[in-house]
Short mmCIF file of C-alpha atoms and ligand atoms in Angstrom, two decimals:
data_model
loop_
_atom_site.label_atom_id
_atom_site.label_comp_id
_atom_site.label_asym_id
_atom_site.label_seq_id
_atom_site.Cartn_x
_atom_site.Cartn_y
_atom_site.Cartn_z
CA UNK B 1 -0.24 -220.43 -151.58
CA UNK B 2 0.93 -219.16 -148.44
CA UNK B 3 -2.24 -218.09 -146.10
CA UNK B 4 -1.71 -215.75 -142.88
CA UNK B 5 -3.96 -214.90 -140.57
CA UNK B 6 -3.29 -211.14 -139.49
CA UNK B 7 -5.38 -209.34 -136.05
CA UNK B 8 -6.83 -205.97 -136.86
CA UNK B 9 -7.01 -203.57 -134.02
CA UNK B 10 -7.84 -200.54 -135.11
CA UNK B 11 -7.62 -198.79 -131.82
CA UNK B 12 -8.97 -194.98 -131.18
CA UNK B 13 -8.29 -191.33 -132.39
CA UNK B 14 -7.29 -190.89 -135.85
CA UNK B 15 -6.63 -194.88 -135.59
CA UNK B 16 -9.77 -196.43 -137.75
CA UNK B 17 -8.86 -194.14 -140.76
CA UNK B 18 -5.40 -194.68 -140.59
CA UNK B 19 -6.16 -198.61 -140.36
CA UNK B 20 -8.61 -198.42 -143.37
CA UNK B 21 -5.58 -197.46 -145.54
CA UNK B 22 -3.26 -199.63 -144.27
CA UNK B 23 -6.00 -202.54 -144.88
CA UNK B 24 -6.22 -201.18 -148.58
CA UNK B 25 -2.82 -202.05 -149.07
CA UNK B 26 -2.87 -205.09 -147.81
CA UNK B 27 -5.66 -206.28 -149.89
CA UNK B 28 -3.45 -205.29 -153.21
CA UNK B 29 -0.68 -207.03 -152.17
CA UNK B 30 -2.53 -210.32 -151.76
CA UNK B 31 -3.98 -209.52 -154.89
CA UNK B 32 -0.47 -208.82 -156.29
CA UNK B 33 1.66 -212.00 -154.87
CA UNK B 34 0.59 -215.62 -153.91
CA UNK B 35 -0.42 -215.19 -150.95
CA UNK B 36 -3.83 -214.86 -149.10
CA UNK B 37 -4.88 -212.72 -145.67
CA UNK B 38 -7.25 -213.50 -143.22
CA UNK B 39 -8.05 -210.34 -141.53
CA UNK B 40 -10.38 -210.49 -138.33
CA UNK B 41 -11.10 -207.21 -136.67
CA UNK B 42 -11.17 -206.56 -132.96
CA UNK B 43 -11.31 -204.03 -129.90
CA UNK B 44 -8.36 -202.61 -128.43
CA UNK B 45 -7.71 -199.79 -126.78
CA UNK B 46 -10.23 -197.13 -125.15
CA UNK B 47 -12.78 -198.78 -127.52
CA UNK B 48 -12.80 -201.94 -126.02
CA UNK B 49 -12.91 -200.37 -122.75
CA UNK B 50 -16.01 -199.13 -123.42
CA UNK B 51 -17.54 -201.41 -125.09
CA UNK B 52 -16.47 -204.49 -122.70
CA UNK B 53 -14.71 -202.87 -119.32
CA UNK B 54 -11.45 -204.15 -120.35
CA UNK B 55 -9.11 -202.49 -123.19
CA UNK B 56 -7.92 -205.87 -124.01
CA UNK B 57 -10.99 -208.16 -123.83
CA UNK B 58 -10.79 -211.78 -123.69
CA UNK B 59 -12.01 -211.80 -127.29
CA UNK B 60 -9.36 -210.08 -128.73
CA UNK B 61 -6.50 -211.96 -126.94
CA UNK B 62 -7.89 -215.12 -128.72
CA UNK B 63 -7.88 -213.54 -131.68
CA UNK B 64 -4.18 -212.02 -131.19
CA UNK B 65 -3.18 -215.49 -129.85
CA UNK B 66 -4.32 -217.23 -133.06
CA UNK B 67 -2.88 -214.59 -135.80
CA UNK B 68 0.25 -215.06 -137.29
CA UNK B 69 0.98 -211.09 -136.82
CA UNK B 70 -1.20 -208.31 -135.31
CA UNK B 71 -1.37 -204.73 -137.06
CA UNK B 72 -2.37 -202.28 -134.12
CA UNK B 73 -3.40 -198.80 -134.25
CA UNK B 74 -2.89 -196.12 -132.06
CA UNK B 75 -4.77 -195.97 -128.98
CA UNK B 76 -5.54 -194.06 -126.26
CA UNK B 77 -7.45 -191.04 -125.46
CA UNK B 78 -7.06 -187.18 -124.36
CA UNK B 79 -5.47 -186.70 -120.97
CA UNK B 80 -8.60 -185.27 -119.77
CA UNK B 81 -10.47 -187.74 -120.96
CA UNK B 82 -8.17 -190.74 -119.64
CA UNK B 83 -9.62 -189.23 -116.21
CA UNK B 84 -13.13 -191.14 -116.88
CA UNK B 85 -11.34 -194.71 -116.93
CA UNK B 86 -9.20 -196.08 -113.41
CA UNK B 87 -5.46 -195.91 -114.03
CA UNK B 88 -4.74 -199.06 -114.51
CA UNK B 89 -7.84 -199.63 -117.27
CA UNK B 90 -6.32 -197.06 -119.08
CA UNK B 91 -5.50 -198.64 -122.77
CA UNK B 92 -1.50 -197.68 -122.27
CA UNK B 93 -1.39 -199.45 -118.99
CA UNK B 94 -4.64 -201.91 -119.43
CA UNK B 95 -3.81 -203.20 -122.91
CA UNK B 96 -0.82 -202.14 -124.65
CA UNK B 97 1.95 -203.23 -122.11
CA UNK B 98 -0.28 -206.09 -121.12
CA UNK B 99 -0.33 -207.13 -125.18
CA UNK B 100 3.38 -206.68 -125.17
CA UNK B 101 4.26 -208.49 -122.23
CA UNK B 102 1.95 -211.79 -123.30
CA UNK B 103 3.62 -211.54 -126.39
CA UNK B 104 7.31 -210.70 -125.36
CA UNK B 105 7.61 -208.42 -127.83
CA UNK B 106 10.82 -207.37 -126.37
CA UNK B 107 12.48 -205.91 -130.09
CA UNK B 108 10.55 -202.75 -131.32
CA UNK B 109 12.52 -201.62 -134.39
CA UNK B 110 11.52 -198.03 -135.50
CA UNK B 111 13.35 -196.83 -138.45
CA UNK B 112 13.81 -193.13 -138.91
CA UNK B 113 13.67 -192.62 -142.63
CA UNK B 114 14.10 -189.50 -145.04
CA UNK B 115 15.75 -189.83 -147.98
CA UNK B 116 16.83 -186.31 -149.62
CA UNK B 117 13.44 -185.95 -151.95
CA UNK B 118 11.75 -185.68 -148.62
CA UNK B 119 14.41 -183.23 -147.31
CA UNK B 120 11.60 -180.42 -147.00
CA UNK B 121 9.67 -181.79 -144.41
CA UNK B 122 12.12 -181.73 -141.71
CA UNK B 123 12.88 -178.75 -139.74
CA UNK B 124 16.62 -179.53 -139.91
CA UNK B 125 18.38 -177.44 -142.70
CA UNK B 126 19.16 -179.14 -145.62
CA UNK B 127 23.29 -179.40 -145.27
CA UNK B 128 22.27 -180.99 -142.16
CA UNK B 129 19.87 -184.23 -143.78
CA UNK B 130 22.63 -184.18 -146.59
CA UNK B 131 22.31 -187.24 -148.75
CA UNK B 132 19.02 -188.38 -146.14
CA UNK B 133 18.32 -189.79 -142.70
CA UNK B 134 18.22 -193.81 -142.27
CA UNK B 135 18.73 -194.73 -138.44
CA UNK B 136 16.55 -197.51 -137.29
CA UNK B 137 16.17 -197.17 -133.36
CA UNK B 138 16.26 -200.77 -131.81
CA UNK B 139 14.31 -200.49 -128.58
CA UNK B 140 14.05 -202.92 -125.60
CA UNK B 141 10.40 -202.76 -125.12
CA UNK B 142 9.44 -205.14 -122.73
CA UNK B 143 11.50 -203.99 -119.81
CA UNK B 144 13.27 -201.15 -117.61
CA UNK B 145 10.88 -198.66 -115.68
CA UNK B 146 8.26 -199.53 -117.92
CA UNK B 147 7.83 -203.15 -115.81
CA UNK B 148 9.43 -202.94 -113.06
CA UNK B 149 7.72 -202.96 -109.62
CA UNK B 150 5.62 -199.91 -109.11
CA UNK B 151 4.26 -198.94 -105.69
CA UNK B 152 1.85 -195.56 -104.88
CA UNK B 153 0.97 -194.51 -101.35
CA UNK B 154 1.37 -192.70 -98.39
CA UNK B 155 4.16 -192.15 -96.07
CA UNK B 156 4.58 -192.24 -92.41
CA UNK B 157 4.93 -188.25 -92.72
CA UNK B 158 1.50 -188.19 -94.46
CA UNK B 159 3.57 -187.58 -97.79
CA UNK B 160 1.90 -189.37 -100.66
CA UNK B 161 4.95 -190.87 -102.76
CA UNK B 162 5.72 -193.36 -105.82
CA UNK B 163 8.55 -196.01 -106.42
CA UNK B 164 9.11 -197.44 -109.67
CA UNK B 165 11.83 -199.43 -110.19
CA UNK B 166 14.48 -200.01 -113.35
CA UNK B 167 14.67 -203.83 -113.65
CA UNK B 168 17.10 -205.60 -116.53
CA UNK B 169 18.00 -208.89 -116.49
CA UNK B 170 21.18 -210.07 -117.92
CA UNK B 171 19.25 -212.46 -120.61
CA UNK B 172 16.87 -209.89 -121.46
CA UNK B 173 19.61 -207.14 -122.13
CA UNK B 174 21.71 -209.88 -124.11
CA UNK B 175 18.51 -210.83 -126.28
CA UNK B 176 17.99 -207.26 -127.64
CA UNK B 177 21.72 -206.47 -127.94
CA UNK B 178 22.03 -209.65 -129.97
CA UNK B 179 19.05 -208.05 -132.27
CA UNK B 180 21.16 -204.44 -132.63
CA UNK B 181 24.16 -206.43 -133.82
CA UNK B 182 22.75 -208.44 -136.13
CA UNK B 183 20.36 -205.84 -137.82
CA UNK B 184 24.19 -203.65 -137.87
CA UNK B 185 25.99 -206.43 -139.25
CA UNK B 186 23.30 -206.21 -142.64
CA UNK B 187 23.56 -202.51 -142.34
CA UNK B 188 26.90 -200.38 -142.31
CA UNK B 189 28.36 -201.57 -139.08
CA UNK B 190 28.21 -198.92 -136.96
CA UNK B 191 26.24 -199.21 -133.60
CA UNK B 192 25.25 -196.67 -131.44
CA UNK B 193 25.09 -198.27 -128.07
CA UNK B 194 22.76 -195.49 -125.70
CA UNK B 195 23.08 -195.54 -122.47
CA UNK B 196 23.51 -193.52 -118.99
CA UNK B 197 26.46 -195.36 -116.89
CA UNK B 198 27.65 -192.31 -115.36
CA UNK B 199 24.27 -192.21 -113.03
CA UNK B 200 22.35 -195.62 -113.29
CA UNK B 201 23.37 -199.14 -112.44
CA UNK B 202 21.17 -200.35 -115.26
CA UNK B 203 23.46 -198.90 -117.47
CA UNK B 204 26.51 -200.18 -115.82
CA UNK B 205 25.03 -203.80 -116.69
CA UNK B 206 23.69 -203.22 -120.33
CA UNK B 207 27.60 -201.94 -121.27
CA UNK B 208 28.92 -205.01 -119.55
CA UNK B 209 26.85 -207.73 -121.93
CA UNK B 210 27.25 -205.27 -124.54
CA UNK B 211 30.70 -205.90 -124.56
CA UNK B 212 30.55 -209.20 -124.54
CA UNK B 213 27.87 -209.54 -127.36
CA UNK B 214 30.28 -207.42 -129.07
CA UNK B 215 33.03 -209.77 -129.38
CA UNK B 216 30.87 -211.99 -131.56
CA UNK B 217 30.70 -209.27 -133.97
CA UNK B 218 34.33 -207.98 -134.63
CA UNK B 219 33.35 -206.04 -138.08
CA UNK B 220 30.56 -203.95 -135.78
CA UNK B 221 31.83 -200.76 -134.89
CA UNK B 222 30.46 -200.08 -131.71
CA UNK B 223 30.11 -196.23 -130.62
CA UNK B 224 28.90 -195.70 -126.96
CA UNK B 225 26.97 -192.52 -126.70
CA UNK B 226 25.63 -190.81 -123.20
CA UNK B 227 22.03 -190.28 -124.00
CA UNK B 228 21.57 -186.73 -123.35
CA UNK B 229 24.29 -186.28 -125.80
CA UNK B 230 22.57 -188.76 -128.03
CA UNK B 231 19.65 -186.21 -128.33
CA UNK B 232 22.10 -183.47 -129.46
CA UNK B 233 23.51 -185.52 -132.24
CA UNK B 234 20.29 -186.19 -133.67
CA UNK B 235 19.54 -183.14 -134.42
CA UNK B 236 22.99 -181.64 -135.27
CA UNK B 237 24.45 -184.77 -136.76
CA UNK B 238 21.50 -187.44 -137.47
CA UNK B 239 23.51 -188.75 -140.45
CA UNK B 240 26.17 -190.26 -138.54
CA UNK B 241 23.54 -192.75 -137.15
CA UNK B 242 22.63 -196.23 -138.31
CA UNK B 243 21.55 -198.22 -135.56
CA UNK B 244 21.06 -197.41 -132.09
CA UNK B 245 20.52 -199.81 -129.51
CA UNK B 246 18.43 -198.72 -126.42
CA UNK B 247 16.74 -199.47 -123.04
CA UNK B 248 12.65 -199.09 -123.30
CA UNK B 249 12.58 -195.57 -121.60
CA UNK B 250 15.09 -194.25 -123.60
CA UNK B 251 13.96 -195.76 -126.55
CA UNK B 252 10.54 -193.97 -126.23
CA UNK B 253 12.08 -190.59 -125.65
CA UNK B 254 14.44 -190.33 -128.61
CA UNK B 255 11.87 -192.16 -131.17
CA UNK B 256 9.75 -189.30 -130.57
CA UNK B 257 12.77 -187.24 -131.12
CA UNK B 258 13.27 -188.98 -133.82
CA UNK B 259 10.09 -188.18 -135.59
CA UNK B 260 10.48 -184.52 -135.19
CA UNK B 261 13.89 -184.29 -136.79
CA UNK B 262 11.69 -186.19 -139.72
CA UNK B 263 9.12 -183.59 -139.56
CA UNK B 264 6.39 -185.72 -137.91
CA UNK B 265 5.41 -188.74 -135.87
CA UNK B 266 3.59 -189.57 -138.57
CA UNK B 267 6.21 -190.63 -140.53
CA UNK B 268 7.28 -193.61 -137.60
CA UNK B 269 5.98 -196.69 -138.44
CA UNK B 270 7.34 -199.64 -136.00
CA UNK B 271 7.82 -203.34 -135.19
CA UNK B 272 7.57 -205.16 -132.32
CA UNK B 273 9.22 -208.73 -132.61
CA UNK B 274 8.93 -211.86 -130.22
CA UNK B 275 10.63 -214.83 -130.81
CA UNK B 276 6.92 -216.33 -130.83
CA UNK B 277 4.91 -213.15 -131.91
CA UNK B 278 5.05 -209.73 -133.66
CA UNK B 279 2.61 -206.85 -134.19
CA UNK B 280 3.30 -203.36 -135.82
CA UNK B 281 2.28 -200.02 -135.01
CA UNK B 282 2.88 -196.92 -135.15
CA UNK B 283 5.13 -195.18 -132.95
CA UNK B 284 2.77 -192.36 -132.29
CA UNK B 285 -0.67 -191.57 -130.57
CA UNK B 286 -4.23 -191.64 -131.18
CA UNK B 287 -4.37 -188.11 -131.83
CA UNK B 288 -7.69 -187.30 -130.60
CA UNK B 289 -7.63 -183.74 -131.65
CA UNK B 290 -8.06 -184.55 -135.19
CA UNK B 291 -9.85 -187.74 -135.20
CA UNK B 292 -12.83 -188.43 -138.40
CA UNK B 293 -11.24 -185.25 -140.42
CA UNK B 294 -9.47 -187.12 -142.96
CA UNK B 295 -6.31 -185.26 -142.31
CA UNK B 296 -4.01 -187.78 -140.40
CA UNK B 297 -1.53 -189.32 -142.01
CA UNK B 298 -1.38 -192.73 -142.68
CA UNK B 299 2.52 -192.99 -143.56
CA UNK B 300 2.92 -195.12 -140.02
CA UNK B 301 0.18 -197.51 -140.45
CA UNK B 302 1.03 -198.62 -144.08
CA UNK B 303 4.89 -198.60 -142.97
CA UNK B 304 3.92 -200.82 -140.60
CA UNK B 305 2.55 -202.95 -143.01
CA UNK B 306 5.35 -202.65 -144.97
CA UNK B 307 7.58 -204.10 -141.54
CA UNK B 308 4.50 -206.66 -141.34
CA UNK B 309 5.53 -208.09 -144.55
CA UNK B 310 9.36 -207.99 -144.09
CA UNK B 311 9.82 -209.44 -141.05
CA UNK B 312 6.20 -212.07 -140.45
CA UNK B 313 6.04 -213.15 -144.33
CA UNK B 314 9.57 -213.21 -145.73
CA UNK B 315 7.95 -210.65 -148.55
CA UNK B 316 11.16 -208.12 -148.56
CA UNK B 317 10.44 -207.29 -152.24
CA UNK B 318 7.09 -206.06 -151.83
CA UNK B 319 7.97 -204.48 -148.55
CA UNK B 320 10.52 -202.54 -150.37
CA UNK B 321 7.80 -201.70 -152.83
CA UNK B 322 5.08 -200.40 -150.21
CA UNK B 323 7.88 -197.86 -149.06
CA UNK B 324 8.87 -197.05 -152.50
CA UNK B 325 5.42 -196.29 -152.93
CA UNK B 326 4.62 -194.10 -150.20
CA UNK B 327 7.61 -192.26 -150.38
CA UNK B 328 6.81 -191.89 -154.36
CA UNK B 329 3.72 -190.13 -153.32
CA UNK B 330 5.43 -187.68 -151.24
CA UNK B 331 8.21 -187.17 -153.37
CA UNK B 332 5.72 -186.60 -156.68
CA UNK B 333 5.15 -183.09 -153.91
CA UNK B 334 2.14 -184.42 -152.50
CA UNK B 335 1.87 -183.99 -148.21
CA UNK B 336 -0.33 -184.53 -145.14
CA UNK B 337 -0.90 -181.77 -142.75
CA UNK B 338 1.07 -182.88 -140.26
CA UNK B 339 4.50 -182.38 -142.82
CA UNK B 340 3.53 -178.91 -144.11
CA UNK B 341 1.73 -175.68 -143.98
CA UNK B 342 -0.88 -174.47 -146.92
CA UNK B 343 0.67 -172.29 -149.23
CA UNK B 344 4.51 -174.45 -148.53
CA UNK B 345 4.25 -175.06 -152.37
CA UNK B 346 2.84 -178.79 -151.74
CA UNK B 347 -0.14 -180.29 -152.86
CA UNK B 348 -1.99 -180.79 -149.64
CA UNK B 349 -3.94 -184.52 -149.58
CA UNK B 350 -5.65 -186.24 -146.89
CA UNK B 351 -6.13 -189.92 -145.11
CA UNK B 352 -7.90 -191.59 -147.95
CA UNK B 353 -6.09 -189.21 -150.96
CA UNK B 354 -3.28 -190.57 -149.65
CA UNK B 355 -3.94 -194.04 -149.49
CA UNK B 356 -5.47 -193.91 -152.81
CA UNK B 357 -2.36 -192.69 -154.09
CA UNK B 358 -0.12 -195.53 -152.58
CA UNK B 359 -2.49 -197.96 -154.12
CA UNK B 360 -2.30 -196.29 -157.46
CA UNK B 361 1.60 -196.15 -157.17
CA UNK B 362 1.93 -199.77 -155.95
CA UNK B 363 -0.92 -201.33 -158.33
CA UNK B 364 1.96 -200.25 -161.10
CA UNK B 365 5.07 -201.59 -159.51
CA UNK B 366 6.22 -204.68 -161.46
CA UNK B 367 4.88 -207.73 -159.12
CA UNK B 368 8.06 -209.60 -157.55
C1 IPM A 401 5.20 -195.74 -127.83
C2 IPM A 401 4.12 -195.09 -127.01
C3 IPM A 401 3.79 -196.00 -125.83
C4 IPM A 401 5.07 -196.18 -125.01
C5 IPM A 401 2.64 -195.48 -124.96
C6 IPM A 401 1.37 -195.32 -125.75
C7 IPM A 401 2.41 -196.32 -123.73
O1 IPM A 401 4.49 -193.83 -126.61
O2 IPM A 401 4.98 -196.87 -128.31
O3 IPM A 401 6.25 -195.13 -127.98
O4 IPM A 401 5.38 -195.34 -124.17
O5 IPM A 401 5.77 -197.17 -125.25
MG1 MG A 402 6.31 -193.19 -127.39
#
């Protein structure tokens, strides 16, 4: 029997419920397959700020550094409340780029999935989502403005001002371009290739190695796409995507995009892949506005379980299940707040409702 040790990090907001339910899920599918979890909980985040004076506390990093995947929850906290911790404490910049630079988890894969069932939750009209949305977003996420030299100060003219700089090397833009490709080349064969060469230099470089990753995969139809105009098409033509391949800035922006064309963030699950190291999350927040009310959904976390268990455990059946599962739920016109209003002709269910249900859905799946 395979045996995996997996890092819990629950994180803040609306993160400990939606963690609970993504835990749930795991602890049917060991009971389900032959295989066996080791979960150890730790601090991360504005909780482990508080509790220790570092969001990512020695503890933790041992017990990240031993897993054989991480599952992270949101973190973070209001902006006003971000104002009671230094700026570089602060769980974005004190423990989530630190976790993803120790880990080089420079591939963050965030598919953008709807299939037609779920057609009602988007705000895009129905002609639009046709037959259903199914883009994944490849992000480089562990370069570009986000690490790049920062400096803060104050002039000679007494002006205070900022420089942050856009750094890409050639091997890190190759490594992530040679991701894109091969996730297209199992896929339809289409990439979308986002970038802004008619302004920055960074560009200019990613389309050079792009081309040359390119010509190892003749059957990949590459499309480049400005990506201003990439935010248009999403919206007016999201069906024409399959993969998109993306600098880390970029790839933040139009995720979130992404997630409102869908209806919510909560529906963005995501994986972050090292060649050493992964850990899942979800795309979005903490939400601190409606933290401990039950009503967050918990679509991301268990997706990101269900990426945990494709990509770290070679378990593609039961990952397919998991999603078949969730989006069972959904489709048997059941929804979280965040997809619809009262009275939209939906059974309205919260955090643990909606867990339950996945667990009810999956415990009757045949096991693979
Ligand atoms: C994301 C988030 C993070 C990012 C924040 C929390 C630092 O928005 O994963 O998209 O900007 O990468
Ligand atoms: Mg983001």
């Amino acid at each position: 029997m395979k045996n995996y040790k997996i890092a819990i990090l629950a994180g803040d907001g609306i993160g400990p419920e939606i963690t609970a339910e993504a835990v749930k899920i795991l602890k049917l599918v060991e009971e389900r397959n032959d295989v066996s979890f080791e979960l150890t909980e730790a601090l991360f985040g504005a909780c482990a700020y508080f509790a220790t004076g570092d969001a990512f506390p020695k503890e933790t990093i041992e017990i990240c550094d031993a897993a054989d995947a991480i599952l992270k929850g949101p973190i973070g906290l209001s902006h006003e409340e971000s104002k009671n911790i230094p700026i570089d404490k602060q769980p974005e910049r004190g423990a989530l780029l630190p976790m993803r630079r120790r880990y080089n988890t420079y591939a963050n894969f965030r598919p953008v999935s709807l299939p037609k069932e779920l057609a009602h939750f988007s705000p895009l009209k129905a002609e639009i989502i046709g037959e259903g949305i199914d883009i994944v977003i490849v992000r480089e996420l562990v370069g570009g403005l986000y690490f790049g030299k920062k400096e803060m100060g104050v002039d000679e003219n007494g002006q205070r001002y900022v420089k942050e700089t856009l750094e890409y090397t050639e091997a890190q833009i190759r490594q992530i371009m040679l991701k894109a490709f091969e996730l297209s080349s199992s896929r339809k064969k289409v990439l979308h290739n986002i970038h802004k060469s008619n302004v920055l230099k960074s560009s200019v470089l990613w389309n050079e190695i792009m081309e040359e990753v390119a010509k190892g995969y003749p059957d990949v139809k590459v499309i480049n796409l400005l990506v201003d105009a990439a935010a248009t098409y999403l919206c007016l033509k999201p069906t024409e995507f399959d993969v998109m391949v993306m600098e880390n800035m970029f790839g933040d922006i139009l995720s979130d995009q992404a997630g409102g064309i869908l209806g919510s963030l909560g529906l963005m699950p995501s994986a972050c892949i090292g060649d050493d190291k992964a850990y899942y999350e979800p795309s979005h927040g903490s939400a601190p506005d409606i933290a401990g009310k039950n009503i967050a959904n918990p679509y991301s976390m268990i997706g990101s379980v269900a990426m945990m268990l494709e990509n770290s455990f070679d378990m593609q059946e039961e990952a397919k299940n998991v999603w078949a599962a969730m989006q069972g739920v959904f489709a048997d016109g059941f929804s979280t707040a965040d997809l619809s209003k009262p009275g939209a002709g939906v059974n309205m269910i919260g955090t643990v409702e909606f867990g339950d249900k996945v667990v009810e859905k999956l415990s009757k799946m045949p096991r693979v």
